[in-house]
């Protein structure tokens, strides 16, 4: 009997956690971040900057705390383009946010939203 109560309790926790996911919102985020208008989100590109702005707006909606260098969400880094780092130099950004869960330990989840950019045929 104790096992059944424990099992049902765990199932209800799983249901609550899953109930918070909104499939339509997730699909919308994917649609926006994979949009051709972001031109592949190449590091340092306008598409990457647009993706960063979108993600930052979502962080703000979630009331996450910015943990970037200038009390914002961005942490800039220099890069050299090209497959072997022999191309033009530029600056890219990582986004850093924090949700204070008041726990002794914190799990950090990172997402690298930049990508390779457009391929040779513009896709």
PDB file of C-alpha atoms in Angstrom, residues 3-100:
ATOM      1  CA  UNK A   3       4.348   1.750  -2.582  1.00  0.00           C
ATOM      2  CA  UNK A   4       1.032   2.570  -4.298  1.00  0.00           C
ATOM      3  CA  UNK A   5       0.725   5.867  -2.440  1.00  0.00           C
ATOM      4  CA  UNK A   6       4.328   6.758  -3.256  1.00  0.00           C
ATOM      5  CA  UNK A   7       3.820   5.795  -6.899  1.00  0.00           C
ATOM      6  CA  UNK A   8       0.640   7.885  -7.209  1.00  0.00           C
ATOM      7  CA  UNK A   9       2.387  10.806  -5.517  1.00  0.00           C
ATOM      8  CA  UNK A  10       5.272  10.678  -7.962  1.00  0.00           C
ATOM      9  CA  UNK A  11       2.873  10.399 -10.889  1.00  0.00           C
ATOM     10  CA  UNK A  12       1.019  13.499  -9.730  1.00  0.00           C
ATOM     11  CA  UNK A  13       4.290  15.452  -9.480  1.00  0.00           C
ATOM     12  CA  UNK A  14       5.183  14.405 -13.014  1.00  0.00           C
ATOM     13  CA  UNK A  15       1.752  15.484 -14.203  1.00  0.00           C
ATOM     14  CA  UNK A  16       2.097  18.898 -12.544  1.00  0.00           C
ATOM     15  CA  UNK A  17       5.552  19.454 -14.056  1.00  0.00           C
ATOM     16  CA  UNK A  18       4.368  18.433 -17.526  1.00  0.00           C
ATOM     17  CA  UNK A  19       1.190  20.464 -17.250  1.00  0.00           C
ATOM     18  CA  UNK A  20       3.318  23.621 -17.124  1.00  0.00           C
ATOM     19  CA  UNK A  21       4.680  23.000 -20.610  1.00  0.00           C
ATOM     20  CA  UNK A  22       2.784  24.757 -23.378  1.00  0.00           C
ATOM     21  CA  UNK A  23       3.326  22.899 -26.633  1.00  0.00           C
ATOM     22  CA  UNK A  24       2.089  25.827 -28.731  1.00  0.00           C
ATOM     23  CA  UNK A  25       4.537  28.236 -27.056  1.00  0.00           C
ATOM     24  CA  UNK A  26       7.445  25.845 -27.540  1.00  0.00           C
ATOM     25  CA  UNK A  27       6.578  25.468 -31.224  1.00  0.00           C
ATOM     26  CA  UNK A  28       6.358  29.252 -31.563  1.00  0.00           C
ATOM     27  CA  UNK A  29       9.814  29.709 -29.989  1.00  0.00           C
ATOM     28  CA  UNK A  30      11.261  27.111 -32.370  1.00  0.00           C
ATOM     29  CA  UNK A  31       9.551  28.738 -35.352  1.00  0.00           C
ATOM     30  CA  UNK A  32      10.957  32.162 -34.461  1.00  0.00           C
ATOM     31  CA  UNK A  33      14.499  30.984 -33.701  1.00  0.00           C
ATOM     32  CA  UNK A  34      14.674  28.843 -36.851  1.00  0.00           C
ATOM     33  CA  UNK A  35      13.159  31.520 -39.081  1.00  0.00           C
ATOM     34  CA  UNK A  36      14.902  32.360 -42.357  1.00  0.00           C
ATOM     35  CA  UNK A  37      14.752  36.016 -41.272  1.00  0.00           C
ATOM     36  CA  UNK A  38      17.488  35.237 -38.717  1.00  0.00           C
ATOM     37  CA  UNK A  39      19.752  34.171 -41.597  1.00  0.00           C
ATOM     38  CA  UNK A  40      21.167  31.133 -39.825  1.00  0.00           C
ATOM     39  CA  UNK A  41      22.136  33.000 -36.602  1.00  0.00           C
ATOM     40  CA  UNK A  42      25.815  33.065 -37.539  1.00  0.00           C
ATOM     41  CA  UNK A  43      28.060  34.280 -34.724  1.00  0.00           C
ATOM     42  CA  UNK A  44      28.286  38.077 -34.785  1.00  0.00           C
ATOM     43  CA  UNK A  45      25.606  38.413 -37.499  1.00  0.00           C
ATOM     44  CA  UNK A  46      22.462  40.525 -37.443  1.00  0.00           C
ATOM     45  CA  UNK A  47      20.481  37.277 -37.224  1.00  0.00           C
ATOM     46  CA  UNK A  48      22.357  36.298 -34.075  1.00  0.00           C
ATOM     47  CA  UNK A  49      21.628  39.726 -32.579  1.00  0.00           C
ATOM     48  CA  UNK A  50      17.929  39.365 -33.435  1.00  0.00           C
ATOM     49  CA  UNK A  51      17.846  35.897 -31.833  1.00  0.00           C
ATOM     50  CA  UNK A  52      19.567  37.265 -28.718  1.00  0.00           C
ATOM     51  CA  UNK A  53      17.044  40.097 -28.451  1.00  0.00           C
ATOM     52  CA  UNK A  54      14.173  37.612 -28.710  1.00  0.00           C
ATOM     53  CA  UNK A  55      15.651  35.313 -26.053  1.00  0.00           C
ATOM     54  CA  UNK A  56      16.335  38.285 -23.770  1.00  0.00           C
ATOM     55  CA  UNK A  57      12.687  39.358 -24.100  1.00  0.00           C
ATOM     56  CA  UNK A  58      11.631  35.860 -23.031  1.00  0.00           C
ATOM     57  CA  UNK A  59      14.053  35.941 -20.086  1.00  0.00           C
ATOM     58  CA  UNK A  60      12.483  39.228 -18.977  1.00  0.00           C
ATOM     59  CA  UNK A  61       8.966  37.779 -19.260  1.00  0.00           C
ATOM     60  CA  UNK A  62      10.083  34.933 -17.018  1.00  0.00           C
ATOM     61  CA  UNK A  63      11.549  37.490 -14.573  1.00  0.00           C
ATOM     62  CA  UNK A  64      15.006  35.909 -14.753  1.00  0.00           C
ATOM     63  CA  UNK A  65      17.891  37.871 -13.295  1.00  0.00           C
ATOM     64  CA  UNK A  66      20.529  39.081 -15.762  1.00  0.00           C
ATOM     65  CA  UNK A  67      24.028  37.819 -14.960  1.00  0.00           C
ATOM     66  CA  UNK A  68      26.022  39.312 -17.828  1.00  0.00           C
ATOM     67  CA  UNK A  69      29.036  41.575 -17.492  1.00  0.00           C
ATOM     68  CA  UNK A  70      27.144  44.907 -17.504  1.00  0.00           C
ATOM     69  CA  UNK A  71      24.158  43.792 -15.415  1.00  0.00           C
ATOM     70  CA  UNK A  72      22.433  42.628 -18.575  1.00  0.00           C
ATOM     71  CA  UNK A  73      22.012  39.151 -20.072  1.00  0.00           C
ATOM     72  CA  UNK A  74      25.008  39.322 -22.438  1.00  0.00           C
ATOM     73  CA  UNK A  75      28.543  38.036 -22.121  1.00  0.00           C
ATOM     74  CA  UNK A  76      30.553  39.073 -25.172  1.00  0.00           C
ATOM     75  CA  UNK A  77      33.389  37.024 -26.612  1.00  0.00           C
ATOM     76  CA  UNK A  78      35.781  37.598 -29.504  1.00  0.00           C
ATOM     77  CA  UNK A  79      35.972  35.116 -32.367  1.00  0.00           C
ATOM     78  CA  UNK A  80      37.651  34.531 -35.678  1.00  0.00           C
ATOM     79  CA  UNK A  81      35.368  33.319 -38.437  1.00  0.00           C
ATOM     80  CA  UNK A  82      35.820  30.421 -40.775  1.00  0.00           C
ATOM     81  CA  UNK A  83      36.053  26.713 -40.133  1.00  0.00           C
ATOM     82  CA  UNK A  84      39.561  26.915 -38.660  1.00  0.00           C
ATOM     83  CA  UNK A  85      39.330  30.385 -37.102  1.00  0.00           C
ATOM     84  CA  UNK A  86      41.201  32.020 -39.966  1.00  0.00           C
ATOM     85  CA  UNK A  87      38.411  34.338 -41.149  1.00  0.00           C
ATOM     86  CA  UNK A  88      37.372  37.826 -40.102  1.00  0.00           C
ATOM     87  CA  UNK A  89      37.360  38.721 -36.417  1.00  0.00           C
ATOM     88  CA  UNK A  90      34.174  39.698 -34.633  1.00  0.00           C
ATOM     89  CA  UNK A  91      32.256  39.649 -31.388  1.00  0.00           C
ATOM     90  CA  UNK A  92      29.555  37.206 -30.374  1.00  0.00           C
ATOM     91  CA  UNK A  93      27.420  36.940 -27.260  1.00  0.00           C
ATOM     92  CA  UNK A  94      26.341  34.296 -24.815  1.00  0.00           C
ATOM     93  CA  UNK A  95      23.246  34.964 -22.746  1.00  0.00           C
ATOM     94  CA  UNK A  96      23.309  34.420 -18.998  1.00  0.00           C
ATOM     95  CA  UNK A  97      20.284  34.435 -16.698  1.00  0.00           C
ATOM     96  CA  UNK A  98      19.553  33.203 -13.207  1.00  0.00           C
ATOM     97  CA  UNK A  99      16.443  32.004 -11.412  1.00  0.00           C
ATOM     98  CA  UNK A 100      16.974  32.039  -7.658  1.00  0.00           C
TER      99      UNK A 100
END
